[in-house]
Coordinates of C-alpha atoms in Angstrom, one line a residue:
X48 CA 8.6 23.9 -3.1
X49 CA 9.7 20.4 -4.1
X50 CA 8.1 17.5 -2.2
X51 CA 10.6 15.5 -0.2
X52 CA 11.7 12.2 -1.7
X53 CA 11.4 10.4 1.6
X54 CA 10.0 10.8 5.2
X55 CA 10.6 9.3 8.6
X56 CA 8.1 6.6 8.0
X57 CA 9.7 5.4 4.8
X58 CA 13.2 5.9 6.2
X59 CA 12.3 3.5 9.0
X60 CA 11.7 0.6 6.5
X61 CA 14.6 -1.8 6.5
X62 CA 13.2 -4.4 4.1
X63 CA 10.2 -4.0 1.8
X64 CA 7.6 -6.7 2.2
X65 CA 5.4 -7.9 -0.7
X66 CA 2.5 -10.4 -0.1
X67 CA 3.1 -14.0 -1.1
X68 CA -0.2 -14.3 -2.9
X69 CA -1.4 -12.0 -5.6
X70 CA -4.9 -11.4 -4.1
X71 CA -6.7 -8.7 -2.1
X72 CA -7.5 -10.5 1.2
X73 CA -10.7 -8.5 1.7
X74 CA -12.0 -8.8 -1.9
X75 CA -11.6 -12.6 -1.6
X76 CA -13.8 -12.6 1.5
X77 CA -16.6 -10.6 -0.1
X78 CA -16.4 -11.7 -3.7
X79 CA -15.0 -8.3 -4.9
X80 CA -12.5 -7.6 -7.6
X81 CA -9.4 -5.4 -7.6
X82 CA -7.3 -3.4 -10.1
X83 CA -3.9 -3.2 -8.4
X84 CA -2.6 -4.5 -5.1
X85 CA -0.6 -2.9 -2.3
X86 CA 1.1 -4.4 0.7
X87 CA 1.1 -2.7 4.1
X88 CA 4.7 -2.4 5.4
X89 CA 3.6 -2.6 9.0
X90 CA 1.5 -5.8 9.1
X91 CA 2.1 -7.3 5.7
X92 CA -1.5 -7.5 4.5
X93 CA -2.1 -7.2 0.8
X94 CA -5.2 -5.2 -0.3
X95 CA -6.6 -3.4 -3.3
X96 CA -5.7 0.1 -4.4
X97 CA -7.9 3.3 -4.8
X98 CA -8.6 2.5 -8.4
X99 CA -10.4 -0.7 -7.2
X100 CA -14.1 -0.5 -6.2
X101 CA -13.6 -1.1 -2.5
X102 CA -10.3 0.8 -1.9
X103 CA -9.4 -1.7 0.9
X104 CA -5.8 -0.5 1.5
X105 CA -6.9 3.1 2.1
X106 CA -9.6 1.8 4.5
X107 CA -7.0 -0.3 6.2
X108 CA -4.8 2.8 6.7
X109 CA -7.7 4.8 8.2
X110 CA -8.5 1.9 10.7
X111 CA -4.9 1.0 11.6
X112 CA -2.9 4.1 11.0
X113 CA -0.1 1.9 9.4
X114 CA 1.6 4.6 7.4
X115 CA 3.5 3.0 4.4
X116 CA 2.4 0.7 1.6
X117 CA 4.4 -0.8 -1.3
X118 CA 3.1 -1.7 -4.7
X119 CA 2.6 -5.4 -5.0
X120 CA 2.4 -5.2 -8.8
X121 CA 5.1 -7.2 -10.6
X122 CA 7.8 -4.9 -11.9
X123 CA 6.8 -1.9 -9.7
X124 CA 9.2 -0.9 -6.9
X125 CA 7.7 2.1 -5.0
X126 CA 6.4 3.1 -1.6
X127 CA 3.7 5.5 -0.5
X128 CA 3.4 7.2 2.9
X129 CA -0.2 8.1 3.7
X130 CA 0.3 10.7 6.5
X131 CA 3.2 12.5 4.7
X132 CA 1.9 12.0 1.2
X133 CA 5.3 11.0 0.0
X134 CA 6.0 8.6 -2.9
X135 CA 9.4 7.1 -3.5
X136 CA 10.9 4.4 -5.7
X137 CA 13.3 1.9 -4.4

């Protein structure tokens, strides 16, 4: 069965938010480093991806249950929904 290209969480997003600064807010606090950045579409925080040592965005999802993130990488235009495991480009 093909995976859906969207879900109710992603469909609810009217405008994609990307952080103003290209930093992981949590890595900055603890002196960590990141590989790629993601922006939470619920609260707007930008944190590091799962390829980064601390996986701050996934930890944020588990604490907050904010469902959708966007890539904050220049040139990337995609969203990921944690609960539905749906990826879509925009």
